[in-house]
Amino acid sequence: MAVRQGTRFICTRIRWTLPHLRAASLLLFGLAVSLLVLSAPLAPVSGTQAGQPATPPAASPVRCDIPLQTEIDDTDGATPIASPEASPVAAAATPAAEWDATAGDLDRLARTLAVCLTEGEYETAARLVTPAYRGLLLATGEELDRETFVAVAEGLTDTPLTIRSVSDVQTERDDRATAEVVSVVANQLVRARWTFELVGPETARPRNADGEREANRRWVVADAEVLEVEPPAGAQEVEVTLVEYEINLDPAEVEAEAVVFNVENNGELDHEIVVLRLEGDATADSLIYQPGPALPEGLTFAGQLNIAAGEEATMTLVDLEPGDYAVVDLSPDASGVLNLSRGMGATLSVDDPER
């Protein structure tokens, strides 16, 4: 998903007990999931091909498995069916039926990957992506074999991932395509352009990246590039100002299910904001006293954003339930002291807009 939001959050939580390789978050699967560094400059929107609308959500519930490529049947009135003997997609002058099948395959793969990651089925998820993408998901910067990916992913805090849309599918050649994917990771809205590669019989990659021969032709996720998010209608903006060592929110109370955080780092150090839903008597201070990768009871991860010194960035959270949310900086200084322990935290109250 090039989505590296959450990396420093989980890194901070696990640095107490786990090696550096586990310094990652499932939030990265947004993409892509993937996913995808929101603190980096945002990429412009890719051009949309005429006559190629967004693909609809899958008609039937998606489950965690290995989806195969859809066969193109040239018979008039025929309906595409799943088959391991499908032909690769033509790069030029792609027929409408063939494009529809490709778009449907990529849509199904994205939603399947989301289900696998959400349900913690990391063995299957590892087979749906390339080793390079596994490293992207876990923010290691290196290719990861399947065994290492599964071992690291199983030690992280589960984070739900939902695919909202897969659109603007573009075939670059017979074994490579891209699509714009909009997803929600925890509560964070993520938009990215995913790159897909075709593997299997009669393709340029008869063996997958793990060196195993593929019996069936199928797509895998290979890369992702973050795009700017378009906030939903009715989203309320909150101005967030960071300094050493304070987080100021304006306003600190909203009445909306979607919130856009406009963050400005006026400090001399790099900072982050981590948004956590507070339930019951839970407080963000428990993060200081309870080390380890798991969140303390009563805290639920909602979103995260890194902001370099002197820079500005935005983050959009959606589907927020009424209640209080801690907005904190969990990055440590050179001595390992969390900025939160220095007082770098604030509380955002989300009221019911229909109340």
Tab-separated table of C-alpha atoms in Angstrom, residues 113-307:
chain	number	residue	atom	x	y	z
A	113	LEU	CA	-5.536	-9.197	0.862
A	114	ALA	CA	-7.460	-6.868	3.175
A	115	VAL	CA	-9.456	-9.775	4.602
A	116	CYS	CA	-6.331	-11.882	5.139
A	117	LEU	CA	-4.501	-9.077	6.935
A	118	THR	CA	-7.502	-8.143	9.064
A	119	GLU	CA	-8.082	-11.765	10.086
A	120	GLY	CA	-4.404	-12.375	10.806
A	121	GLU	CA	-4.035	-14.960	8.011
A	122	TYR	CA	-0.475	-13.885	7.288
A	123	GLU	CA	0.646	-17.090	5.575
A	124	THR	CA	-1.937	-16.554	2.844
A	125	ALA	CA	-1.356	-12.796	2.788
A	126	ALA	CA	2.356	-13.413	2.155
A	127	ARG	CA	1.488	-15.350	-1.018
A	128	LEU	CA	-0.596	-12.435	-2.350
A	129	VAL	CA	2.327	-9.990	-2.406
A	130	THR	CA	5.953	-9.937	-3.532
A	131	PRO	CA	8.886	-10.119	-1.069
A	132	ALA	CA	9.589	-6.442	-1.757
A	133	TYR	CA	6.011	-5.567	-0.860
A	134	ARG	CA	6.247	-7.595	2.329
A	135	GLY	CA	9.152	-5.364	3.326
A	136	LEU	CA	7.076	-2.326	2.394
A	137	LEU	CA	4.238	-3.514	4.606
A	138	LEU	CA	6.549	-4.008	7.579
A	139	ALA	CA	8.720	-0.950	6.839
A	140	THR	CA	11.979	-2.908	6.800
A	141	GLY	CA	13.188	-1.488	3.488
A	142	GLU	CA	14.243	-5.004	2.476
A	143	GLU	CA	12.725	-7.981	0.730
A	144	LEU	CA	11.296	-10.486	3.191
A	145	ASP	CA	10.892	-14.203	2.699
A	146	ARG	CA	7.538	-15.690	3.623
A	147	GLU	CA	8.681	-17.187	6.922
A	148	THR	CA	10.167	-13.934	8.215
A	149	PHE	CA	7.146	-11.897	7.132
A	150	VAL	CA	4.731	-14.218	8.939
A	151	ALA	CA	6.843	-14.316	12.104
A	152	VAL	CA	7.064	-10.519	12.302
A	153	ALA	CA	3.414	-9.858	11.390
A	154	GLU	CA	2.148	-12.249	14.037
A	155	GLY	CA	3.894	-10.187	16.726
A	156	LEU	CA	2.112	-6.928	15.834
A	157	THR	CA	-1.144	-5.415	17.015
A	158	ASP	CA	-4.048	-6.379	14.747
A	159	THR	CA	-5.383	-3.440	12.727
A	160	PRO	CA	-8.534	-3.700	10.584
A	161	LEU	CA	-8.251	-2.850	6.890
A	162	THR	CA	-11.202	-2.157	4.594
A	163	ILE	CA	-11.031	-1.560	0.839
A	164	ARG	CA	-13.467	1.164	-0.206
A	165	SER	CA	-12.784	1.228	-3.933
A	166	VAL	CA	-10.481	-0.036	-6.681
A	167	SER	CA	-10.587	2.208	-9.753
A	168	ASP	CA	-8.686	3.695	-12.704
A	169	VAL	CA	-7.152	0.345	-13.701
A	170	GLN	CA	-4.352	0.774	-16.247
A	171	THR	CA	-2.557	-2.093	-17.985
A	172	GLU	CA	1.104	-1.228	-18.566
A	173	ARG	CA	1.970	-4.477	-20.365
A	174	ASP	CA	0.627	-8.021	-20.541
A	175	ASP	CA	1.861	-8.917	-17.065
A	176	ARG	CA	1.700	-5.608	-15.195
A	177	ALA	CA	-1.149	-3.282	-14.198
A	178	THR	CA	-1.888	-0.487	-11.745
A	179	ALA	CA	-5.039	0.692	-9.974
A	180	GLU	CA	-6.064	3.429	-7.579
A	181	VAL	CA	-7.051	1.894	-4.235
A	182	VAL	CA	-8.885	3.754	-1.483
A	183	SER	CA	-8.816	2.001	1.883
A	184	VAL	CA	-9.444	2.617	5.556
A	185	VAL	CA	-6.786	1.325	7.931
A	186	ALA	CA	-8.128	1.466	11.481
A	187	ASN	CA	-9.878	4.856	11.020
A	188	GLN	CA	-7.343	6.386	8.661
A	189	LEU	CA	-8.369	7.070	5.072
A	190	VAL	CA	-5.622	6.081	2.628
A	191	ARG	CA	-5.442	6.547	-1.134
A	192	ALA	CA	-2.676	4.984	-3.197
A	193	ARG	CA	-1.834	3.621	-6.628
A	194	TRP	CA	-1.034	-0.068	-6.333
A	195	THR	CA	1.112	-1.954	-8.839
A	196	PHE	CA	0.168	-5.552	-9.680
A	197	GLU	CA	2.184	-8.249	-11.466
A	198	LEU	CA	0.981	-11.436	-13.138
A	199	VAL	CA	2.708	-14.718	-12.229
A	200	GLY	CA	2.183	-18.296	-13.337
A	201	PRO	CA	2.167	-20.397	-16.521
A	202	GLU	CA	2.853	-18.606	-19.810
A	203	THR	CA	3.932	-15.384	-18.107
A	204	ALA	CA	7.316	-13.733	-17.647
A	205	ARG	CA	7.253	-15.043	-14.067
A	206	PRO	CA	6.416	-18.774	-14.096
A	207	ARG	CA	7.962	-18.937	-10.627
A	208	ASN	CA	6.987	-16.601	-7.832
A	209	ALA	CA	9.525	-14.441	-6.042
A	210	ASP	CA	10.051	-17.192	-3.463
A	211	GLY	CA	11.346	-19.422	-6.279
A	212	GLU	CA	8.299	-21.706	-6.331
A	213	ARG	CA	6.659	-22.662	-9.617
A	214	GLU	CA	3.106	-21.347	-9.814
A	215	ALA	CA	0.517	-23.880	-10.986
A	216	ASN	CA	-2.061	-21.185	-11.808
A	217	ARG	CA	-1.993	-17.738	-13.349
A	218	ARG	CA	-2.717	-15.023	-10.774
A	219	TRP	CA	-1.994	-11.428	-9.821
A	220	VAL	CA	0.158	-10.328	-6.871
A	221	VAL	CA	0.651	-6.874	-5.310
A	222	ALA	CA	4.144	-5.559	-6.060
A	223	ASP	CA	4.300	-1.878	-5.103
A	224	ALA	CA	2.264	1.183	-4.071
A	225	GLU	CA	2.543	4.964	-4.201
A	226	VAL	CA	0.638	7.279	-1.860
A	227	LEU	CA	-1.790	9.787	-3.366
A	228	GLU	CA	-3.460	12.766	-1.739
A	229	VAL	CA	-6.668	11.906	0.092
A	230	GLU	CA	-9.940	13.676	-0.711
A	231	PRO	CA	-11.816	14.097	2.598
A	232	PRO	CA	-15.454	12.989	2.659
A	233	ALA	CA	-18.252	15.537	2.623
A	234	GLY	CA	-18.999	16.905	6.068
A	235	ALA	CA	-15.511	16.287	7.456
A	236	GLN	CA	-14.504	18.781	10.147
A	237	GLU	CA	-11.026	20.278	10.180
A	238	VAL	CA	-8.819	20.435	13.279
A	239	GLU	CA	-5.679	22.566	13.304
A	240	VAL	CA	-2.851	20.742	15.096
A	241	THR	CA	0.270	22.637	16.141
A	242	LEU	CA	3.349	20.814	17.440
A	243	VAL	CA	6.223	22.291	19.443
A	244	GLU	CA	8.613	20.934	22.051
A	245	TYR	CA	6.770	19.585	23.993
A	246	GLU	CA	3.129	20.409	23.355
A	247	ILE	CA	0.279	19.405	21.060
A	248	ASN	CA	-2.355	22.092	20.557
A	249	LEU	CA	-5.737	21.318	18.966
A	250	ASP	CA	-8.123	23.918	17.540
A	251	PRO	CA	-10.893	23.059	18.072
A	252	ALA	CA	-10.522	20.347	20.718
A	253	GLU	CA	-14.156	19.252	20.285
A	254	VAL	CA	-15.879	18.268	17.035
A	255	GLU	CA	-19.254	16.979	15.908
A	256	ALA	CA	-18.417	14.831	12.916
A	257	GLU	CA	-17.659	11.214	12.042
A	258	ALA	CA	-14.803	12.372	9.786
A	259	VAL	CA	-11.990	14.677	10.898
A	260	VAL	CA	-9.166	16.206	8.878
A	261	PHE	CA	-6.073	16.947	10.971
A	262	ASN	CA	-4.047	19.816	9.493
A	263	VAL	CA	-0.742	19.367	11.286
A	264	GLU	CA	2.046	21.941	11.502
A	265	ASN	CA	5.323	21.101	13.204
A	266	ASN	CA	6.715	24.373	14.542
A	267	GLY	CA	9.321	22.588	16.623
A	268	GLU	CA	12.982	21.978	15.913
A	269	LEU	CA	12.584	18.184	16.093
A	270	ASP	CA	10.672	15.647	14.026
A	271	HIS	CA	7.392	14.656	15.665
A	272	GLU	CA	4.356	12.460	15.103
A	273	ILE	CA	0.750	12.345	16.159
A	274	VAL	CA	-0.850	9.074	17.159
A	275	VAL	CA	-4.615	9.075	17.639
A	276	LEU	CA	-6.047	6.527	20.089
A	277	ARG	CA	-9.654	6.037	21.124
A	278	LEU	CA	-10.064	6.073	24.922
A	279	GLU	CA	-12.640	3.797	26.513
A	280	GLY	CA	-13.781	3.691	30.123
A	281	ASP	CA	-11.179	5.086	32.504
A	282	ALA	CA	-8.258	4.508	30.124
A	283	THR	CA	-5.667	7.260	29.693
A	284	ALA	CA	-2.791	7.762	27.313
A	285	ASP	CA	-0.359	7.779	30.260
A	286	SER	CA	-0.671	3.982	30.437
A	287	LEU	CA	1.482	3.888	27.283
A	288	ILE	CA	4.386	5.181	29.367
A	289	TYR	CA	4.117	2.589	32.115
A	290	GLN	CA	3.059	-0.501	30.139
A	291	PRO	CA	5.782	-1.453	27.639
A	292	GLY	CA	5.407	-3.994	24.849
A	293	PRO	CA	3.819	-4.219	21.406
A	294	ALA	CA	0.226	-4.600	22.637
A	295	LEU	CA	-1.841	-1.551	23.507
A	296	PRO	CA	-2.974	-1.169	27.109
A	297	GLU	CA	-6.584	-2.075	27.824
A	298	GLY	CA	-9.033	0.641	26.831
A	299	LEU	CA	-6.888	2.088	24.028
A	300	THR	CA	-7.716	1.481	20.363
A	301	PHE	CA	-5.482	2.656	17.529
A	302	ALA	CA	-7.169	5.078	15.091
A	303	GLY	CA	-4.411	6.680	13.011
A	304	GLN	CA	-0.862	8.037	12.882
A	305	LEU	CA	1.194	10.608	10.996
A	306	ASN	CA	4.886	11.586	10.996
A	307	ILE	CA	5.802	15.267	10.506
